[in-house]
Coordinates of C-alpha atoms in Angstrom, one line a residue:
X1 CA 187.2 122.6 121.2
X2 CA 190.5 121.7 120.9
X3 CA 193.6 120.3 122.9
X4 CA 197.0 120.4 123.2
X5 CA 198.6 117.0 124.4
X6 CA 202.1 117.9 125.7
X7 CA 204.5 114.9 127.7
X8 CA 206.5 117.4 130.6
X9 CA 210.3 117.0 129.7
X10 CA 209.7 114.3 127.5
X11 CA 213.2 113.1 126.8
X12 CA 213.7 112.9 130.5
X13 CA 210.8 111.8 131.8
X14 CA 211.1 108.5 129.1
X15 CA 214.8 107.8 131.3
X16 CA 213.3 107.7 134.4
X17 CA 210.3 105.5 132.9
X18 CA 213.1 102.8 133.0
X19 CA 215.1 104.1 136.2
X20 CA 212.3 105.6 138.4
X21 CA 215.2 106.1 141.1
X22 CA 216.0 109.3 139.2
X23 CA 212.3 110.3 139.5
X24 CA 212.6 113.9 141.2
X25 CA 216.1 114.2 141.0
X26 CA 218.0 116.1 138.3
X27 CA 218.3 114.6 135.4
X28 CA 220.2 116.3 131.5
X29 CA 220.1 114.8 128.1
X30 CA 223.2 115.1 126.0
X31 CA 223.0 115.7 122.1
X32 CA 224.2 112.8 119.8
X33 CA 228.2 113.5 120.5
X34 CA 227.4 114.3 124.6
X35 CA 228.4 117.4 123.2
X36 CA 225.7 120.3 124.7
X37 CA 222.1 119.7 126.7
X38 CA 219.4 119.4 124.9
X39 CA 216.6 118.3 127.4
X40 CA 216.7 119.2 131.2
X41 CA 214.1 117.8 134.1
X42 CA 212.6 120.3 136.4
X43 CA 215.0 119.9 138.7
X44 CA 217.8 120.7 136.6
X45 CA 216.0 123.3 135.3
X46 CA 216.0 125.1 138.7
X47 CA 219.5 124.3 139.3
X48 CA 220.3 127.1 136.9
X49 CA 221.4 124.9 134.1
X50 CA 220.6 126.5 130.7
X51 CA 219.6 124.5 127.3
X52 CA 222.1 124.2 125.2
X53 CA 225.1 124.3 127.8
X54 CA 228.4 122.9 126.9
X55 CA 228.6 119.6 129.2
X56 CA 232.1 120.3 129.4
X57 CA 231.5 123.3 130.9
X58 CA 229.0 122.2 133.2
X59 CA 230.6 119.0 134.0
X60 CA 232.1 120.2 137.9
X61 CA 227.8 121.5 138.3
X62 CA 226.5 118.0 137.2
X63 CA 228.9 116.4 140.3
X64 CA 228.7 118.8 142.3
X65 CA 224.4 118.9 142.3
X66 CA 224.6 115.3 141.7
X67 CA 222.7 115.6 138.2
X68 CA 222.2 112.3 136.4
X69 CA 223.6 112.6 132.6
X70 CA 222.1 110.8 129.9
X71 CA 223.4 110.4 126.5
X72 CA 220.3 111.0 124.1
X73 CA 218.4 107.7 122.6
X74 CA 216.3 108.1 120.0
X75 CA 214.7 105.0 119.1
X76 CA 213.4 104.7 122.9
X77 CA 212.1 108.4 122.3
X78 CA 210.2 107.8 119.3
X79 CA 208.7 104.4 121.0
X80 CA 207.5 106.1 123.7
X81 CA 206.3 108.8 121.5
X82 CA 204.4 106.5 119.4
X83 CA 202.9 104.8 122.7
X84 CA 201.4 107.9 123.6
X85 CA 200.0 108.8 120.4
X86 CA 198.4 105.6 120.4
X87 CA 196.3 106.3 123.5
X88 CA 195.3 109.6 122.0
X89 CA 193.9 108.1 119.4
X90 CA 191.3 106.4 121.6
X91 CA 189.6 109.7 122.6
X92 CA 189.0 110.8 119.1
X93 CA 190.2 110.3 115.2
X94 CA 190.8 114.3 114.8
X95 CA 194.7 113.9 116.5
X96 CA 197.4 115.4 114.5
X97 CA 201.1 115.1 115.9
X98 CA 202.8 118.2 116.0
X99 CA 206.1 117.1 117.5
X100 CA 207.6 114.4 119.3
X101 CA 205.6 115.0 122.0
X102 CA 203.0 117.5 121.6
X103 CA 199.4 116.4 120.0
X104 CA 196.6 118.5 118.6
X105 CA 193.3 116.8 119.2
X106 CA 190.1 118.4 117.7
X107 CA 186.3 117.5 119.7
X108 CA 184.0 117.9 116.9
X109 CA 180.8 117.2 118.8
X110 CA 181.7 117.2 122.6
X111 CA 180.0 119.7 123.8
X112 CA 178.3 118.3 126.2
X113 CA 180.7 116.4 127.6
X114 CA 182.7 117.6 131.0
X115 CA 186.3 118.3 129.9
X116 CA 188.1 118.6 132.9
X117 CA 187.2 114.8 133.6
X118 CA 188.2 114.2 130.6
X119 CA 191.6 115.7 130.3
X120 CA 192.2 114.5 133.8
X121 CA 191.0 111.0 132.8
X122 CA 194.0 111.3 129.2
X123 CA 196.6 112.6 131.8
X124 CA 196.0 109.4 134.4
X125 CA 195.9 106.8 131.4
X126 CA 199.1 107.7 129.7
X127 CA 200.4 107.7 132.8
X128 CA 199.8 104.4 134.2
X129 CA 199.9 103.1 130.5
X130 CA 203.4 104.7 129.3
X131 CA 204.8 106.1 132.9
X132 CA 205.2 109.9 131.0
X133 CA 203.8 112.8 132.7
X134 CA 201.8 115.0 130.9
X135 CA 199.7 118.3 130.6
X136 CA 196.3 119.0 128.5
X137 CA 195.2 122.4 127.3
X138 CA 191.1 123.1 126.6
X139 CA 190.2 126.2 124.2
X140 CA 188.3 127.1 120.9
X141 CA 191.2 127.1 118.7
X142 CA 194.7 125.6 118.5
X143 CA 196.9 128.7 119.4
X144 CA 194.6 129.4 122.4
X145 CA 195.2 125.7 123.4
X146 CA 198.7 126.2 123.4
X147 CA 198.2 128.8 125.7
X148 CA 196.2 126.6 127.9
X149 CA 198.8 123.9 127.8
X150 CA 201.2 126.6 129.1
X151 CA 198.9 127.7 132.5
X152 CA 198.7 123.8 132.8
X153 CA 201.8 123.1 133.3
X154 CA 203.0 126.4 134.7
X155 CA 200.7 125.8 137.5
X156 CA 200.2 122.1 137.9
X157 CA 199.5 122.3 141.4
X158 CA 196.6 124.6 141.3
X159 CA 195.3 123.0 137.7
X160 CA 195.9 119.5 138.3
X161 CA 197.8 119.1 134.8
X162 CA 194.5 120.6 132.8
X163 CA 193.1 124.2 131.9
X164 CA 190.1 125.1 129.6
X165 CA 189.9 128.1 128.3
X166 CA 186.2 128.4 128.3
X167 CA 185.4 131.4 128.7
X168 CA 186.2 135.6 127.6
X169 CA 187.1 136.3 130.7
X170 CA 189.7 133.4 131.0
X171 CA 190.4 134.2 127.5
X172 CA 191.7 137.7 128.0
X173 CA 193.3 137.1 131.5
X174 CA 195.4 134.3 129.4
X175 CA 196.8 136.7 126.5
X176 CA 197.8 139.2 129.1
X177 CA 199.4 136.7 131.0
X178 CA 201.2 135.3 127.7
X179 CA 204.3 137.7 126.6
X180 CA 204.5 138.0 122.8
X181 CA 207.6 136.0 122.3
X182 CA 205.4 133.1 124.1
X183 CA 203.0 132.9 121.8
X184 CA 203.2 129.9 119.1
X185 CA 203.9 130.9 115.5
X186 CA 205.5 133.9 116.3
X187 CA 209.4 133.8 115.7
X188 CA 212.1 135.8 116.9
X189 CA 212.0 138.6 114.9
X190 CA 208.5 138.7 114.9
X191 CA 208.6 139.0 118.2
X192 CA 211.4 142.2 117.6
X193 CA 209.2 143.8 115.7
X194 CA 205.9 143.9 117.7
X195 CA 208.0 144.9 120.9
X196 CA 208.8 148.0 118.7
X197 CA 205.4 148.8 117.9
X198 CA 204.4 148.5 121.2
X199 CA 203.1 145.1 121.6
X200 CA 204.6 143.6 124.7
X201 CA 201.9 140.2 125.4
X202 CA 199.4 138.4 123.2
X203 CA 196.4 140.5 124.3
X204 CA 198.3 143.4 122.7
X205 CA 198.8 141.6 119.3
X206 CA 195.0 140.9 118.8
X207 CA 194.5 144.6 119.4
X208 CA 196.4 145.7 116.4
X209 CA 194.9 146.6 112.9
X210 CA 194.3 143.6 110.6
X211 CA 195.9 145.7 108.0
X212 CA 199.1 145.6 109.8
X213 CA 199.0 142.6 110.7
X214 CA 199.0 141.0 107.2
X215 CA 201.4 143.6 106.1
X216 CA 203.9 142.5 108.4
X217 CA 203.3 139.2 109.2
X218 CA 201.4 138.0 105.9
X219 CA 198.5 136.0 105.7
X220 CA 199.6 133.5 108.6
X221 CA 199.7 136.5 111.0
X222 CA 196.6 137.2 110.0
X223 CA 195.0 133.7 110.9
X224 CA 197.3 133.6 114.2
X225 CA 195.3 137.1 115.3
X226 CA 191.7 135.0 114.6
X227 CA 192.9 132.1 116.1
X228 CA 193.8 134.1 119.7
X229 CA 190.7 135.7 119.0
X230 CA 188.6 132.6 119.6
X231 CA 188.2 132.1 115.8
X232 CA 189.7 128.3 114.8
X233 CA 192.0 129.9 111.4
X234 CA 194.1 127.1 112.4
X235 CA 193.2 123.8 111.3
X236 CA 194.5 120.4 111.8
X237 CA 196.8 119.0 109.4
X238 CA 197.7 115.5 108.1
X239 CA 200.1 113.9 110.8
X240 CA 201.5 111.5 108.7
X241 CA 200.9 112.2 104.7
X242 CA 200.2 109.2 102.7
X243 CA 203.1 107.3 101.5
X244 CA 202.8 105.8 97.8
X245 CA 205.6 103.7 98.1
X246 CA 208.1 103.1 101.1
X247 CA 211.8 101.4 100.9
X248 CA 214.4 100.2 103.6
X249 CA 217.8 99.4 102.5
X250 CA 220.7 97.4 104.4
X251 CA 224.1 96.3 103.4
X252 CA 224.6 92.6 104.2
X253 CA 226.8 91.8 107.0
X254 CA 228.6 88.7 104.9
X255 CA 228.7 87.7 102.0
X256 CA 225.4 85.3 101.7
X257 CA 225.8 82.2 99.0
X258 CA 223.1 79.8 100.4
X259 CA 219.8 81.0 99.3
X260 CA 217.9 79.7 102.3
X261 CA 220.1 82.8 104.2
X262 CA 219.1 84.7 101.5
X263 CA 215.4 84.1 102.3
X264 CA 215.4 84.7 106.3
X265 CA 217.6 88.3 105.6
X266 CA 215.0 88.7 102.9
X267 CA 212.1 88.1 105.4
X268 CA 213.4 90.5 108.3
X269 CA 213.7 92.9 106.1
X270 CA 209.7 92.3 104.7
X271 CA 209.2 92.2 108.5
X272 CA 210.9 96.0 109.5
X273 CA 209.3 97.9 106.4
X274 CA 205.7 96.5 108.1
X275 CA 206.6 97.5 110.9
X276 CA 207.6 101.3 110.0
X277 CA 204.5 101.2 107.8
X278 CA 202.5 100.0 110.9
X279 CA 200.7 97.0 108.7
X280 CA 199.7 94.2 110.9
X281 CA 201.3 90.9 110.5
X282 CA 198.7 89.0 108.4
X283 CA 199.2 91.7 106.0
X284 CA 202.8 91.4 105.9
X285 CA 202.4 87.5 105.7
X286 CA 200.4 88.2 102.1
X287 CA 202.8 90.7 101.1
X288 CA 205.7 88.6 102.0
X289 CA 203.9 85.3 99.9
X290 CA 203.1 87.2 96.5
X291 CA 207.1 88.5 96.6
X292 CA 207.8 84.9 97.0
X293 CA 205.8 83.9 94.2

């Protein structure tokens, strides 16, 4: 089986992690220049406020509905991120980050093990351990777990932040429920060109001839149809490819002419490139000692 690992509203929810008074209120990131949204909480969401809106041109809604505006921060993002990730890792080695905030995990072997308790047990951790909400899809291959991920958190109430696909039944009841634009890996005009033919939600799509299929949407089509099928044509790939060397360069902020300053800048530096190469500090130690040498 696998799962999708998705955090709800990431950028939002990792704000209120730090100002839980906003926790249920509206809440909109701005992009780099607070030029346009490009994350929205639930709340903002239903006050009608589209992604992508001009905050200029929204600015009168955000007072008006007393929406809380956030200027986007990365770095606190990708901690966060990587604090999830972490905890992830815990449940099995088979994890590949797709995004951000979404995780692919693969359970080679887990068949007897009760997955609802188990996605319910990831969702509590993260949680308590990170403070960011989110929702686990169960099924046979990674685009029906997308799927999955999608009732989960479309229906949170009635799921409790997990759904398995486990069965035909649930599998054909979820590509019906799933329009074709929905469905992961297949872009807008994609998505043009199926509603032409006929195809209107992902049940439709795995109907159609393989033939077609590849013709139209090449080889990758053709492993999206298995994959919907029930057929795992979709395997995980390498989160993080292996690095053969790794660099970090900084312009010094004075002029340095004693070389005992020279050493300390030189050993924060030693210090960061660890830490973006997650070695542990005994390691770094070593590395740092045979430079010296």
């Amino acid at each position: 089986m696998f799962a999708l690992i998705d955090c709800n509203n990431f950028y939002a929810s990792c704000e209120r992690v730090f100002q839980p008074q906003f926790e249920g209120k509206p809440v909109v990131i701005l992009s780099n220049n607070d030029g346009c949204v490009i994350a929205r909480s639930n709340e903002a969401k239903a006050l009608g406020i589209p992604m992508g809106a001009p905050a200029f041109k929204y600015r009168e809604a955000f007072k008006k509905n007393n929406v809380k505006v956030f200027s986007s921060n990365y770095p606190l993002y990708g901690d966060m991120s990587s604090r999830v990730m972490h905890i992830l890792e815990d449940y099995t080695p088979n994890v590949e980050i797709y995004s951000i905030d979404e995780a692919f995990l693969a359970f080679n072997g887990f068949d007897h093990f009760n997955l609802k308790e188990m996605g319910l047990k990831i969702r509590k951790q993260v949680r308590q351990w990170t403070g960011i909400p989110v929702s686990v899809g169960f099924a046979p291959s990674k685009a029906l777990s997308k799927i999955a991920n999608k009732i989960a958190k479309k229906f949170t109430e009635r799921t409790n932040g997990v759904y398995i696909i486990d069965s035909e039944e649930k599998r054909l009841k979820a590509l019906k429920w799933t329009p074709i634009a929905d469905v992961w890996g297949v872009g807008r005009q994609h998505a043009k060109r199926l509603q032409v033919v006929g195809v209107k939600n992902a049940l439709d799509f795995i109907m159609l001839p393989d033939e077609w299929v590849k013709k139209h949407m090449s080889v990758l089509g053709l492993r999206l149809k298995k994959d919907l099928q029930g057929l795992p044509a979709i395997q995980l790939e390498e989160s993080i490819p292996t690095k053969k060397s790794i660099a970090t360069t900084r312009s010094f902020k004075n002029t340095l002419t004693s070389l005992v300053d020279l050493e300390g800048t030189h050993h924060n530096l030693y210090h960061f490139v660890c830490r973006k190469t997650k070695k542990t500090e005994k390691l770094c130690q070593r590395t740092l000692c045979l430079c010296e040498k």
